[in-house]
JSON list of C-alpha atoms in Angstrom, two decimals:
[
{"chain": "A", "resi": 1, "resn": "UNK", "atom": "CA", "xyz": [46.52, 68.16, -211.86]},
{"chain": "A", "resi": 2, "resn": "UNK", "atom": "CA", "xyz": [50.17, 69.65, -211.94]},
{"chain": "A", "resi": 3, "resn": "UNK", "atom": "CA", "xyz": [52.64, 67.42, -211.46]},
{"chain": "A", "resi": 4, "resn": "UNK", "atom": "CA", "xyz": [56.92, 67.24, -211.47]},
{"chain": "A", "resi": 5, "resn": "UNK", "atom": "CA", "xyz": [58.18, 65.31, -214.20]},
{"chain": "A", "resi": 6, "resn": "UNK", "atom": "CA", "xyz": [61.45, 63.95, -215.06]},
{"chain": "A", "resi": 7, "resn": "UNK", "atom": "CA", "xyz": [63.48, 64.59, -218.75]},
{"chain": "A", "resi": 8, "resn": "UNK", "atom": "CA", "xyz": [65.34, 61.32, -218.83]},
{"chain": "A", "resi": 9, "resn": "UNK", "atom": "CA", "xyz": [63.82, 57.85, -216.89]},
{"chain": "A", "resi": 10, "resn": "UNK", "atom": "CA", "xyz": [67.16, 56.09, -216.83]},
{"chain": "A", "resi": 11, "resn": "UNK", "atom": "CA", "xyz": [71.16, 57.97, -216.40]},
{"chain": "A", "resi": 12, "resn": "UNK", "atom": "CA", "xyz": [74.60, 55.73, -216.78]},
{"chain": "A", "resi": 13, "resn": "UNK", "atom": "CA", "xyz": [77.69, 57.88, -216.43]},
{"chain": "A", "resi": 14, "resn": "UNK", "atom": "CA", "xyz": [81.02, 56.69, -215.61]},
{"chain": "A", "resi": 15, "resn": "UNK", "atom": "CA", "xyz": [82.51, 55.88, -212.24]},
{"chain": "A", "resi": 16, "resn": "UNK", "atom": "CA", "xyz": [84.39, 59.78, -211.24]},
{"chain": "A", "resi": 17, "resn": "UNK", "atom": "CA", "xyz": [82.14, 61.19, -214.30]},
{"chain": "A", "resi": 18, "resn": "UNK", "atom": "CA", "xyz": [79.86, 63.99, -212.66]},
{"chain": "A", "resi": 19, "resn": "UNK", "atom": "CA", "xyz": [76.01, 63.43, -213.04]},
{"chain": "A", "resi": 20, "resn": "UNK", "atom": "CA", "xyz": [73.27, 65.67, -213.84]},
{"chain": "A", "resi": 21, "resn": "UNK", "atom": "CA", "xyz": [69.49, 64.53, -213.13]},
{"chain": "A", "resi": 22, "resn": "UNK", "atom": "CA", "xyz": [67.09, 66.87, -214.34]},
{"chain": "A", "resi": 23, "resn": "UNK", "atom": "CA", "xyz": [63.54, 67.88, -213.16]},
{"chain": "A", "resi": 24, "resn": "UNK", "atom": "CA", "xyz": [60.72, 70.31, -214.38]},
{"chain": "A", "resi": 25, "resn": "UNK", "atom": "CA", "xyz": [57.94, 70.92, -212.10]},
{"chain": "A", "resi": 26, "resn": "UNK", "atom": "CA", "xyz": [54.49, 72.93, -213.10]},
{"chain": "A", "resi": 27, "resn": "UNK", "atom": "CA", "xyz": [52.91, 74.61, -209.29]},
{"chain": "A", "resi": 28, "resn": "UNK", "atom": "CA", "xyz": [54.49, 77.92, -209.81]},
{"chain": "A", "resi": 29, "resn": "UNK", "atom": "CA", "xyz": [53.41, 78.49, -206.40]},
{"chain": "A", "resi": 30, "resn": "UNK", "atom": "CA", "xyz": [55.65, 75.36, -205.21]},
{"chain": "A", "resi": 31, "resn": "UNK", "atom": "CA", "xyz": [58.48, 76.79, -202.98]},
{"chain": "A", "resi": 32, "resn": "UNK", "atom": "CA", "xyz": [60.12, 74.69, -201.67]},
{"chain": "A", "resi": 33, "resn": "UNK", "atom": "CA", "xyz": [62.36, 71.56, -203.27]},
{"chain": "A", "resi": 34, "resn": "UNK", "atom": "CA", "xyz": [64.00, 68.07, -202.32]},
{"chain": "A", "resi": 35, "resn": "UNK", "atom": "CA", "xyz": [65.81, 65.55, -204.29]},
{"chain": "A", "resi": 36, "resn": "UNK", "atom": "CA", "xyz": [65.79, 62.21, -202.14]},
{"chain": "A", "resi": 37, "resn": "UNK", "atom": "CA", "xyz": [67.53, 58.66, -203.39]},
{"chain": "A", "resi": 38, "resn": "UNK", "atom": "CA", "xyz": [65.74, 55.32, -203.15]},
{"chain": "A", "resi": 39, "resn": "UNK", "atom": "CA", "xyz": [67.86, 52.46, -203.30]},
{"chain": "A", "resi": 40, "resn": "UNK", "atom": "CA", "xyz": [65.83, 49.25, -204.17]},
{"chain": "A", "resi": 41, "resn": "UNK", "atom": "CA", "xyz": [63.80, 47.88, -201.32]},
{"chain": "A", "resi": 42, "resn": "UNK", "atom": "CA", "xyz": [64.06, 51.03, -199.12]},
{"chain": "A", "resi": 43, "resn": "UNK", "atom": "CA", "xyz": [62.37, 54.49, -198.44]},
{"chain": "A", "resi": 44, "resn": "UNK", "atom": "CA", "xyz": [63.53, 57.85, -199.86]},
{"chain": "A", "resi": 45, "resn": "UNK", "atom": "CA", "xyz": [66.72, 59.38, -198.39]},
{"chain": "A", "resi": 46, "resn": "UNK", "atom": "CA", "xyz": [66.44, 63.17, -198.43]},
{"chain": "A", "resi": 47, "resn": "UNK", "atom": "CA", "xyz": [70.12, 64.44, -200.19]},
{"chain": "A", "resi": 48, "resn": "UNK", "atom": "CA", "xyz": [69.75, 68.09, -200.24]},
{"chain": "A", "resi": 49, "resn": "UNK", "atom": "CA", "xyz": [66.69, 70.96, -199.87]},
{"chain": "A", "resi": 50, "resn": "UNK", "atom": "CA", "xyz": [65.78, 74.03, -201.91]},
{"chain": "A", "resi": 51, "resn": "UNK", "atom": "CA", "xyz": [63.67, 77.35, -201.20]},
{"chain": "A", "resi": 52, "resn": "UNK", "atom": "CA", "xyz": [62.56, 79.16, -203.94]},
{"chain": "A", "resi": 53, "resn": "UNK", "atom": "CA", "xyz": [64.41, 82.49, -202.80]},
{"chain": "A", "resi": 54, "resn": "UNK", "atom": "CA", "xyz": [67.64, 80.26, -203.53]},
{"chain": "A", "resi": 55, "resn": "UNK", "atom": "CA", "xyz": [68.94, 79.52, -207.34]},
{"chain": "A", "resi": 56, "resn": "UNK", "atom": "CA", "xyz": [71.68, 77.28, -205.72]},
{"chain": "A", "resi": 57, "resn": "UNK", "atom": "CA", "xyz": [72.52, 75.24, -203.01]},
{"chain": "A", "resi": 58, "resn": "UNK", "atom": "CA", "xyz": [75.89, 73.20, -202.38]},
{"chain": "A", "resi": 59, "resn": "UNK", "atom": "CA", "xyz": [76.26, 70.54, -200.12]},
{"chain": "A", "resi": 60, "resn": "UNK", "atom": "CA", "xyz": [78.95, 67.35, -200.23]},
{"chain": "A", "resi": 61, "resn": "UNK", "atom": "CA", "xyz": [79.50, 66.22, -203.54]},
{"chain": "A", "resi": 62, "resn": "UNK", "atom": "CA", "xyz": [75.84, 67.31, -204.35]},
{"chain": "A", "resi": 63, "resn": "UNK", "atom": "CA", "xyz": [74.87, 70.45, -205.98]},
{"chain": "A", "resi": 64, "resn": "UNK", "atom": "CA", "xyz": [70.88, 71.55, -206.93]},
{"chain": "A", "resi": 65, "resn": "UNK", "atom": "CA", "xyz": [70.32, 73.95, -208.85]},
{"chain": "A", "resi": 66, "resn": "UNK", "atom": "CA", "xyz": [66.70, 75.93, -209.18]},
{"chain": "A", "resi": 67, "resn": "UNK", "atom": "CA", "xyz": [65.50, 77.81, -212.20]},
{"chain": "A", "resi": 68, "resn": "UNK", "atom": "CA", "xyz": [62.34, 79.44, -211.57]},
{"chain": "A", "resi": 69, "resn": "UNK", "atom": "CA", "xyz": [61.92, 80.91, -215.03]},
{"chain": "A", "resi": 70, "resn": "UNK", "atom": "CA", "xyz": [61.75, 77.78, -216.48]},
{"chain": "A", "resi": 71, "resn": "UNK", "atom": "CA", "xyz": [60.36, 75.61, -213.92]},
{"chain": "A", "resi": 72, "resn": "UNK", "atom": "CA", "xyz": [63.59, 73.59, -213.46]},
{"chain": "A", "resi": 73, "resn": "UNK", "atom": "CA", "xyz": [65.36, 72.02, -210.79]},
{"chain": "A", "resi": 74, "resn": "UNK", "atom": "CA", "xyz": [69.01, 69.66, -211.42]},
{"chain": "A", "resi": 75, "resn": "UNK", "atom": "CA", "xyz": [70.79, 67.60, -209.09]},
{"chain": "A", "resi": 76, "resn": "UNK", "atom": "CA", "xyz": [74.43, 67.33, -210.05]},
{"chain": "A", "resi": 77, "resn": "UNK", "atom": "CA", "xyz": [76.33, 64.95, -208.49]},
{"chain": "A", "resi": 78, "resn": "UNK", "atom": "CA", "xyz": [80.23, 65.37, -208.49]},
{"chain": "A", "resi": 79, "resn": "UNK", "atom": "CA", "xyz": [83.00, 61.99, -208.95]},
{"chain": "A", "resi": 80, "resn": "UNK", "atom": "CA", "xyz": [80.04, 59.68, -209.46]},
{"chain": "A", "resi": 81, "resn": "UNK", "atom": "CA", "xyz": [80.49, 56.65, -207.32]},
{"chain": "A", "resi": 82, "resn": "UNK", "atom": "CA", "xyz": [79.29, 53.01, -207.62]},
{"chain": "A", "resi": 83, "resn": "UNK", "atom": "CA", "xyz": [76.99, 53.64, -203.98]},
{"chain": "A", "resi": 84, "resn": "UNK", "atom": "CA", "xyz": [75.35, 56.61, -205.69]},
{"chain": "A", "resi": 85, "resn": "UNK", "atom": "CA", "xyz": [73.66, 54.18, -207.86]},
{"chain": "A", "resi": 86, "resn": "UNK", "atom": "CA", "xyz": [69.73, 54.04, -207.13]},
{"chain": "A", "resi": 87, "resn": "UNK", "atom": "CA", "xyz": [66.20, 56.04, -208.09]},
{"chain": "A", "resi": 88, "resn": "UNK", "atom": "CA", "xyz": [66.65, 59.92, -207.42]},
{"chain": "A", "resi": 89, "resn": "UNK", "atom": "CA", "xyz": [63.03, 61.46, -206.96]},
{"chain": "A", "resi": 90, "resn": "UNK", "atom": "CA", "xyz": [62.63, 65.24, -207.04]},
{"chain": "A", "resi": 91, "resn": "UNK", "atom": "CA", "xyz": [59.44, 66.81, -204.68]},
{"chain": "A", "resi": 92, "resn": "UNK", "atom": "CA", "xyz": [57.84, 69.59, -204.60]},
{"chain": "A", "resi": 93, "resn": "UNK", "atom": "CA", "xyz": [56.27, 71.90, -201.69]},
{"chain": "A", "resi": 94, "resn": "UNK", "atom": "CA", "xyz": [53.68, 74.53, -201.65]},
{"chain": "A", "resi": 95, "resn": "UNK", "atom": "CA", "xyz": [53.72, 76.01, -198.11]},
{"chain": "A", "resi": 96, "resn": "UNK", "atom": "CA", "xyz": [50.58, 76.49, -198.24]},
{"chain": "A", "resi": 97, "resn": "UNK", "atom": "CA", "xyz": [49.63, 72.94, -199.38]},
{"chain": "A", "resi": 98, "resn": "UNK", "atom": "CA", "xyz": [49.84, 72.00, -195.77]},
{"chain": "A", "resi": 99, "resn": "UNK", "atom": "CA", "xyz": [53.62, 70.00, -196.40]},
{"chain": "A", "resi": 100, "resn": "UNK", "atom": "CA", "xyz": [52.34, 67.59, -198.52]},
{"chain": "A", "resi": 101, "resn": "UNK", "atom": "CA", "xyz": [55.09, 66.84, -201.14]},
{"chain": "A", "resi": 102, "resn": "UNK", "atom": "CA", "xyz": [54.48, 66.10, -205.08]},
{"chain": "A", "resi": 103, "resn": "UNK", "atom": "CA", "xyz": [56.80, 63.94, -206.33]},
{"chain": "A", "resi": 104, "resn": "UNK", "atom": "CA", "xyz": [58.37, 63.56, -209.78]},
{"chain": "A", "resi": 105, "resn": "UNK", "atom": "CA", "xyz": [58.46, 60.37, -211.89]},
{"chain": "A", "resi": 106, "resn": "UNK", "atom": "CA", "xyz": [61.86, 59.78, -210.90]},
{"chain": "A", "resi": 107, "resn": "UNK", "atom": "CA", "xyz": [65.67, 58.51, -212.89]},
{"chain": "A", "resi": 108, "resn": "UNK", "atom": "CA", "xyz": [67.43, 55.96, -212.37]},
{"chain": "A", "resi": 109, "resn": "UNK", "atom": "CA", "xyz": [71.02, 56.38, -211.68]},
{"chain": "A", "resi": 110, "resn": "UNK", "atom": "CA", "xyz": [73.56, 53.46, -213.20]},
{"chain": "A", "resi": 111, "resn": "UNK", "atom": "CA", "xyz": [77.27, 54.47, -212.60]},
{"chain": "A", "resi": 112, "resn": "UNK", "atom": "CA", "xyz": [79.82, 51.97, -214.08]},
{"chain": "A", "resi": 113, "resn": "UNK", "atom": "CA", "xyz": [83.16, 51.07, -213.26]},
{"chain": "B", "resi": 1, "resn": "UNK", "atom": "CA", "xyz": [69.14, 61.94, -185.55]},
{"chain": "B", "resi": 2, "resn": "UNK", "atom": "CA", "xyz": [65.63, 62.00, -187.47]},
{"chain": "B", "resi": 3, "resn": "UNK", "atom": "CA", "xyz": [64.86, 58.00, -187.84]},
{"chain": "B", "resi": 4, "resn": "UNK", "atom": "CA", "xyz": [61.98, 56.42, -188.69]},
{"chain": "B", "resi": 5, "resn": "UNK", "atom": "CA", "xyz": [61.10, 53.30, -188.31]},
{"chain": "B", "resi": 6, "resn": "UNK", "atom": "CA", "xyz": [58.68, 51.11, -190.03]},
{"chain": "B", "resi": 7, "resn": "UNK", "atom": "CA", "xyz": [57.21, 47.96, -189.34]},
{"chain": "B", "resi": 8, "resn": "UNK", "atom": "CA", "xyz": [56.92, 45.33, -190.74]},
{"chain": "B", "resi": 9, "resn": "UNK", "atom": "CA", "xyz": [59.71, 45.66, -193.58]},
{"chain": "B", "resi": 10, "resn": "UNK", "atom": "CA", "xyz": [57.69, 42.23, -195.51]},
{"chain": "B", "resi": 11, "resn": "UNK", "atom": "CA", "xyz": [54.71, 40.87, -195.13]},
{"chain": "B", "resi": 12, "resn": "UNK", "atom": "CA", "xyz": [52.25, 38.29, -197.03]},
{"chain": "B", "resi": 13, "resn": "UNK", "atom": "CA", "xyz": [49.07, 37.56, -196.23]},
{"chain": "B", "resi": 14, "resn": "UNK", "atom": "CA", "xyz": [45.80, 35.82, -197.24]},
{"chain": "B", "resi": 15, "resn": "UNK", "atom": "CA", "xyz": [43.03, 38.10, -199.43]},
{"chain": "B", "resi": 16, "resn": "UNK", "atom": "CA", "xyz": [40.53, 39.08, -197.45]},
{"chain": "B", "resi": 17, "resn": "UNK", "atom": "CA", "xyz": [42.74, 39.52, -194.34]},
{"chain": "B", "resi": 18, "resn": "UNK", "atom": "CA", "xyz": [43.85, 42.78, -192.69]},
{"chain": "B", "resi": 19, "resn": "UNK", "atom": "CA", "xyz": [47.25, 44.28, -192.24]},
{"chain": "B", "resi": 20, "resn": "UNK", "atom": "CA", "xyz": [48.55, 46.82, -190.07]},
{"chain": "B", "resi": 21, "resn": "UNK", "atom": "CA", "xyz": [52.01, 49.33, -190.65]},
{"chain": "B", "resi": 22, "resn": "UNK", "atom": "CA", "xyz": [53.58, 50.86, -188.20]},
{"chain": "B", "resi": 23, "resn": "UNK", "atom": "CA", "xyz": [55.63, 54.06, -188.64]},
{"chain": "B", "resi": 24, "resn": "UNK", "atom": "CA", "xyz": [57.33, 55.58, -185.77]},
{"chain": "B", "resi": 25, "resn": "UNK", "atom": "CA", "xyz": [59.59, 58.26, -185.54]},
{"chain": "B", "resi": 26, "resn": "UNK", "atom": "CA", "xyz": [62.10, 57.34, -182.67]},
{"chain": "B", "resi": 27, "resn": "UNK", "atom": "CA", "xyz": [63.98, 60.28, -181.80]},
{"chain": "B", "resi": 28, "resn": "UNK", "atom": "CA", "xyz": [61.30, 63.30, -182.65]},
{"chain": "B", "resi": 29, "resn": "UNK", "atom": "CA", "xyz": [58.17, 64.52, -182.29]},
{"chain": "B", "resi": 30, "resn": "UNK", "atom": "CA", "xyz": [55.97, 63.87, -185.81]},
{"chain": "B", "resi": 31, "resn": "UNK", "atom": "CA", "xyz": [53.44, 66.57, -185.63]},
{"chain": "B", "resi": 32, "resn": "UNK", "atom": "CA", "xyz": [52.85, 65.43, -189.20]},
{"chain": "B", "resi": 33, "resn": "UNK", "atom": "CA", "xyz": [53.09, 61.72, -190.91]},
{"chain": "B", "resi": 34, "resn": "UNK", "atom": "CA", "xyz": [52.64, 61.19, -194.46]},
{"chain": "B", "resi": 35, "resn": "UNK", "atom": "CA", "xyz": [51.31, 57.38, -196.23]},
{"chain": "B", "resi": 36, "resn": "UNK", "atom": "CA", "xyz": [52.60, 56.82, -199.58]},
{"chain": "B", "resi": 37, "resn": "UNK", "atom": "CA", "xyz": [52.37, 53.90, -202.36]},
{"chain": "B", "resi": 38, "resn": "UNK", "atom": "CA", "xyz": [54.70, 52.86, -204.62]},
{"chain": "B", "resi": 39, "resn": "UNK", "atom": "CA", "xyz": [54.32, 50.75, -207.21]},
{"chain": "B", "resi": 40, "resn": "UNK", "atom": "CA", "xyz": [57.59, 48.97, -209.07]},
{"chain": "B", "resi": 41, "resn": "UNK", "atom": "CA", "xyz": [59.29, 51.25, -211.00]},
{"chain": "B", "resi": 42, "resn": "UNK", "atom": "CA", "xyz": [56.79, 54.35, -210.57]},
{"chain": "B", "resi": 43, "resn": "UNK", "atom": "CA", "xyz": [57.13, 56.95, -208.06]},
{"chain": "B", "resi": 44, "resn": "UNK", "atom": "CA", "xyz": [55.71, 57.43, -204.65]},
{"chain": "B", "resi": 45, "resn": "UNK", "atom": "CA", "xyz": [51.98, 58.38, -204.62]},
{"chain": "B", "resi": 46, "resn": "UNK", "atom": "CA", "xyz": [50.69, 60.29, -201.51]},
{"chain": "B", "resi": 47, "resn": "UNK", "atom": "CA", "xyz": [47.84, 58.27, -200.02]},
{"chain": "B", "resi": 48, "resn": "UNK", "atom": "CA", "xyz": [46.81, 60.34, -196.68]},
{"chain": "B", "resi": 49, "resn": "UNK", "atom": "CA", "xyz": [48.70, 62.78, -194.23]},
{"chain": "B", "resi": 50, "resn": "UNK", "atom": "CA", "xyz": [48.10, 61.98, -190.96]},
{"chain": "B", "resi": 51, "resn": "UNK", "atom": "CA", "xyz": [47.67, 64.63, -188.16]},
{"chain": "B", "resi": 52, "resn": "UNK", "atom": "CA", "xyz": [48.38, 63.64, -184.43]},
{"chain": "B", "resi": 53, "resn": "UNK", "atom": "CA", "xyz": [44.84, 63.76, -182.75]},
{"chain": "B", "resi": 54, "resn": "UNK", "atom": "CA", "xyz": [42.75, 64.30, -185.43]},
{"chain": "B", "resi": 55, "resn": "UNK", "atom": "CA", "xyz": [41.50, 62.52, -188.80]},
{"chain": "B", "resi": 56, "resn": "UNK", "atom": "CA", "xyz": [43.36, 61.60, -191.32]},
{"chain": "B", "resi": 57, "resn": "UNK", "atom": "CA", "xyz": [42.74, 63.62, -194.84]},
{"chain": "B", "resi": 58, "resn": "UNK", "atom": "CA", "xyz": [43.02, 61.19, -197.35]},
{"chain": "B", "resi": 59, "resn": "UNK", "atom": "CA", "xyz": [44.20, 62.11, -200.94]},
{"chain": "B", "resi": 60, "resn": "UNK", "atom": "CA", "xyz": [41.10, 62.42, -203.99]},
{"chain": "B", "resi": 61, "resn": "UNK", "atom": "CA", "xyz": [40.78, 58.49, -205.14]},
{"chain": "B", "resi": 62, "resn": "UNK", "atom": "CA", "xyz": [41.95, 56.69, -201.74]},
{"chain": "B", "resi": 63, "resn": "UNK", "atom": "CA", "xyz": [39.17, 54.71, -199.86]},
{"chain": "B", "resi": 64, "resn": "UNK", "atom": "CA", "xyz": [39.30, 55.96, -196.17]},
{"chain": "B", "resi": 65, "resn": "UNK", "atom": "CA", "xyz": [37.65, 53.07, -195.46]},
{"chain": "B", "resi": 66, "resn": "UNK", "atom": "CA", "xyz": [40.14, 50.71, -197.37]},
{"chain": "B", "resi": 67, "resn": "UNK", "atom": "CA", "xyz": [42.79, 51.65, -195.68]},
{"chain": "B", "resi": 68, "resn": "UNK", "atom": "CA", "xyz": [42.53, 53.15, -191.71]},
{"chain": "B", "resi": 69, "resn": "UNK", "atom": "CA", "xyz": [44.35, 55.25, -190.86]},
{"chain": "B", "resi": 70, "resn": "UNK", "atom": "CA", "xyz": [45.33, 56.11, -186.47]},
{"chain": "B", "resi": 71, "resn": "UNK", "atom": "CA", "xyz": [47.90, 58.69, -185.37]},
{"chain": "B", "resi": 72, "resn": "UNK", "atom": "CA", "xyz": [47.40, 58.55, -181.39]},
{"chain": "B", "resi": 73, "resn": "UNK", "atom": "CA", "xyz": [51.02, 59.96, -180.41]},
{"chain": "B", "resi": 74, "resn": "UNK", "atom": "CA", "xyz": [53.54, 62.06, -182.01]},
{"chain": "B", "resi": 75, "resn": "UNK", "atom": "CA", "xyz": [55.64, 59.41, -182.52]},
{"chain": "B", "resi": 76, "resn": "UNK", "atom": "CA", "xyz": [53.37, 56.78, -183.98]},
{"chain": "B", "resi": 77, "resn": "UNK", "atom": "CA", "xyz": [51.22, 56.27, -187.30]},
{"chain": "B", "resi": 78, "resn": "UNK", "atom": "CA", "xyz": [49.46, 52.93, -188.09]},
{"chain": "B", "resi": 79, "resn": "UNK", "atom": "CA", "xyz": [47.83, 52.38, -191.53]},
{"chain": "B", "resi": 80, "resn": "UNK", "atom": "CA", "xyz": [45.79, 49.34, -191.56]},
{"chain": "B", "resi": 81, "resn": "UNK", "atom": "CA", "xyz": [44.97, 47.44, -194.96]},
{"chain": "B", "resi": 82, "resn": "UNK", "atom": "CA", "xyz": [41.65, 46.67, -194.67]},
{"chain": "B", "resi": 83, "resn": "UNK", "atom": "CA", "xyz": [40.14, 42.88, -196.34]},
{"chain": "B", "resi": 84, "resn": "UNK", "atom": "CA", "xyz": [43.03, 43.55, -198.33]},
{"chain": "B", "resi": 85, "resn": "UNK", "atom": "CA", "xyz": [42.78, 42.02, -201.96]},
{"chain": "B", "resi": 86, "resn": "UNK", "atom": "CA", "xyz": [45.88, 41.06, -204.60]},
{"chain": "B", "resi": 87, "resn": "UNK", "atom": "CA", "xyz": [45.52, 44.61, -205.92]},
{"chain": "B", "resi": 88, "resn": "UNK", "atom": "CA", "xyz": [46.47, 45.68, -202.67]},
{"chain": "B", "resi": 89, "resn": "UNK", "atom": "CA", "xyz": [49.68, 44.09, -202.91]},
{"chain": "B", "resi": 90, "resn": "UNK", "atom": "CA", "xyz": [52.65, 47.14, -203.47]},
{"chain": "B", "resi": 91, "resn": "UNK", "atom": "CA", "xyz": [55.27, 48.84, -201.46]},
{"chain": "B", "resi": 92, "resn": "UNK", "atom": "CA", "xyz": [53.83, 51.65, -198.74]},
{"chain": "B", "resi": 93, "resn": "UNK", "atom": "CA", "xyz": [56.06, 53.98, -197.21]},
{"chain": "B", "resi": 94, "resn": "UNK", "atom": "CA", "xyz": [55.64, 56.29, -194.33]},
{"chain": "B", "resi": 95, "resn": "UNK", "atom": "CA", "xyz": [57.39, 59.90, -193.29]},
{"chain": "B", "resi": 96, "resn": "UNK", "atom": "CA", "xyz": [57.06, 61.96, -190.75]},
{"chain": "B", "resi": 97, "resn": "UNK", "atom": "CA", "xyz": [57.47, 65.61, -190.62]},
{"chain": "B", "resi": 98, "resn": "UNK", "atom": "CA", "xyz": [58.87, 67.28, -187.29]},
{"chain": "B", "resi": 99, "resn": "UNK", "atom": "CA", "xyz": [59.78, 70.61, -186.27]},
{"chain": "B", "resi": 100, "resn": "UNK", "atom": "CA", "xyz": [61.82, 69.91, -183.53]},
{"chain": "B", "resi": 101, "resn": "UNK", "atom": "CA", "xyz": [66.13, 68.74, -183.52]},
{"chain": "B", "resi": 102, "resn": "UNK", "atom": "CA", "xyz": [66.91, 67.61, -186.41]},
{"chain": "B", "resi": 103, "resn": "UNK", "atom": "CA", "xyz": [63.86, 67.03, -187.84]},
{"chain": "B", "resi": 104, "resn": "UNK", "atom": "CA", "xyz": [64.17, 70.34, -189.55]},
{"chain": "B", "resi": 105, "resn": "UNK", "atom": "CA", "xyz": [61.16, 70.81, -191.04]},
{"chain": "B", "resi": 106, "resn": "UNK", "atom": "CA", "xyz": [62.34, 68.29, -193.27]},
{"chain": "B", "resi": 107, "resn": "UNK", "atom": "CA", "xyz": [60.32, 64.97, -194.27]},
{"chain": "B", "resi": 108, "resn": "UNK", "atom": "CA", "xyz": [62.06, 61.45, -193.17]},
{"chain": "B", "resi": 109, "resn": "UNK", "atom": "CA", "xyz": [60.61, 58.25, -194.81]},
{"chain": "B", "resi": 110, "resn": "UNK", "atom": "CA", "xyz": [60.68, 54.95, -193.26]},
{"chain": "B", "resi": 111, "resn": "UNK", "atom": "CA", "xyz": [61.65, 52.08, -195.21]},
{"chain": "B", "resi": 112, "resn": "UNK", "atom": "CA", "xyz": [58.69, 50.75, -196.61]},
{"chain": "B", "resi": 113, "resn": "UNK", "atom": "CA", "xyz": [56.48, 47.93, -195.91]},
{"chain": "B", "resi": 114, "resn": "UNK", "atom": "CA", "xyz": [56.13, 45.65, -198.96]},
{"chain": "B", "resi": 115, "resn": "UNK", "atom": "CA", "xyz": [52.59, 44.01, -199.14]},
{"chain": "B", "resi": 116, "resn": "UNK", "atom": "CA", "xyz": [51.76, 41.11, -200.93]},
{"chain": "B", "resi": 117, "resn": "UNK", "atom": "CA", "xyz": [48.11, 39.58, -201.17]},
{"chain": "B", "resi": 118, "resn": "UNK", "atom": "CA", "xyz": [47.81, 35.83, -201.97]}
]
């Protein structure tokens, strides 16, 4: 079945570095996106939303960007902190797939001091 | 705004027992509630979506029967682990998905429950 996948399992960047997490989903018909942090023993957090009429969308610190041609989605996170450490999942969302969300595999954020 | 709560955070139990999760969102309506899996270090695998009032549709491989699934209000979502067996054991998550305040159309997750069979 299609599926979002993850480039790179595991990220360490430097404390104030920025970070880039990478994502390539496969539903072309997918159209709408989240990237949501799990810190270990908890549930997803939802960080910031995409549609697919969007190639952008800003919010604090956080930045996603949406490629349709290629099927790519990036979370960029700006001045890397020690508290952004965790999982960061991308999902997928086919309106018409009744809100059910696909999930990717997944990276792990490490940010040193 | 947008919480949900899921209980119990833990819990151990004997094989061949049965468990029950509750997921409740406490300040908006779920219209929708979703059951996911997680095992360590993979990502979360949708199990069922739960629809207030009606049955739940579970995903291709997931035994309706294993694991019950009741969504009698809009704020509340139980999945129950039937004669659950040490391949049972793994993290389950809930979220709900509201339309209302600041739900947003967006999904919330709970916490997770984390199941372990003896």
């Amino acid at each position: 079945g299609e599926s979002v996948g993850l480039h790179l399992p595991t990220l360490s960047v430097q404390e104030g570095d920025n970070s880039i997490i990478n994502c390539a989903y496969s539903n072309s018909a997918s159209d709408y996106f989240i990237w949501y942090k799990q810190e270990s023993g908890k549930g997803p957090q939802f960080i910031i939303d995409i549609r697919s009429n969007m190639d952008k969308r800003q919010g604090q610190r956080v930045t996603v960007l949406l490629n349709k041609t290629v099927k790519h989605l990036s979370l960029q996170i700006a001045a890397t902190q020690p508290g952004d450490s965790a999982v960061y999942f991308c999902a997928e969302n086919f309106s018409g797939g009744y809100n059910k969300l696909i999930f990717g595999a997944g990276t792990r954020l490490a940010v040193h001091p | 705004g947008a919480v949900v709560s899921q209980h119990p955070s833990w819990v151990i139990c004997k094989s061949g027992t049965s468990v029950k999760i509750e997921c409740r969102s406490l300040d908006f309506q779920a219209t929708t509630m979703f059951w996911y899996r997680q095992f360590p270090k993979q990502s979360l695998m949708l199990m069922a979506t739960s629809n207030e009032g009606s049955k739940a549709t579970y995903e291709q491989g997931v035994e309706k029967d294993k694991f019950l699934i009741n969504h009698a209000s809009l704020t509340l979502s139980t999945l129950t682990v039937t004669s659950a067996h040490p391949e049972d054991s793994s993290f389950y998550i809930c979220s709900a998905f509201g339309l209302a305040g600041d739900a947003k159309n967006i999904q919330y997750f709970g916490a997770g429950t984390r199941l372990s069979v003896l």
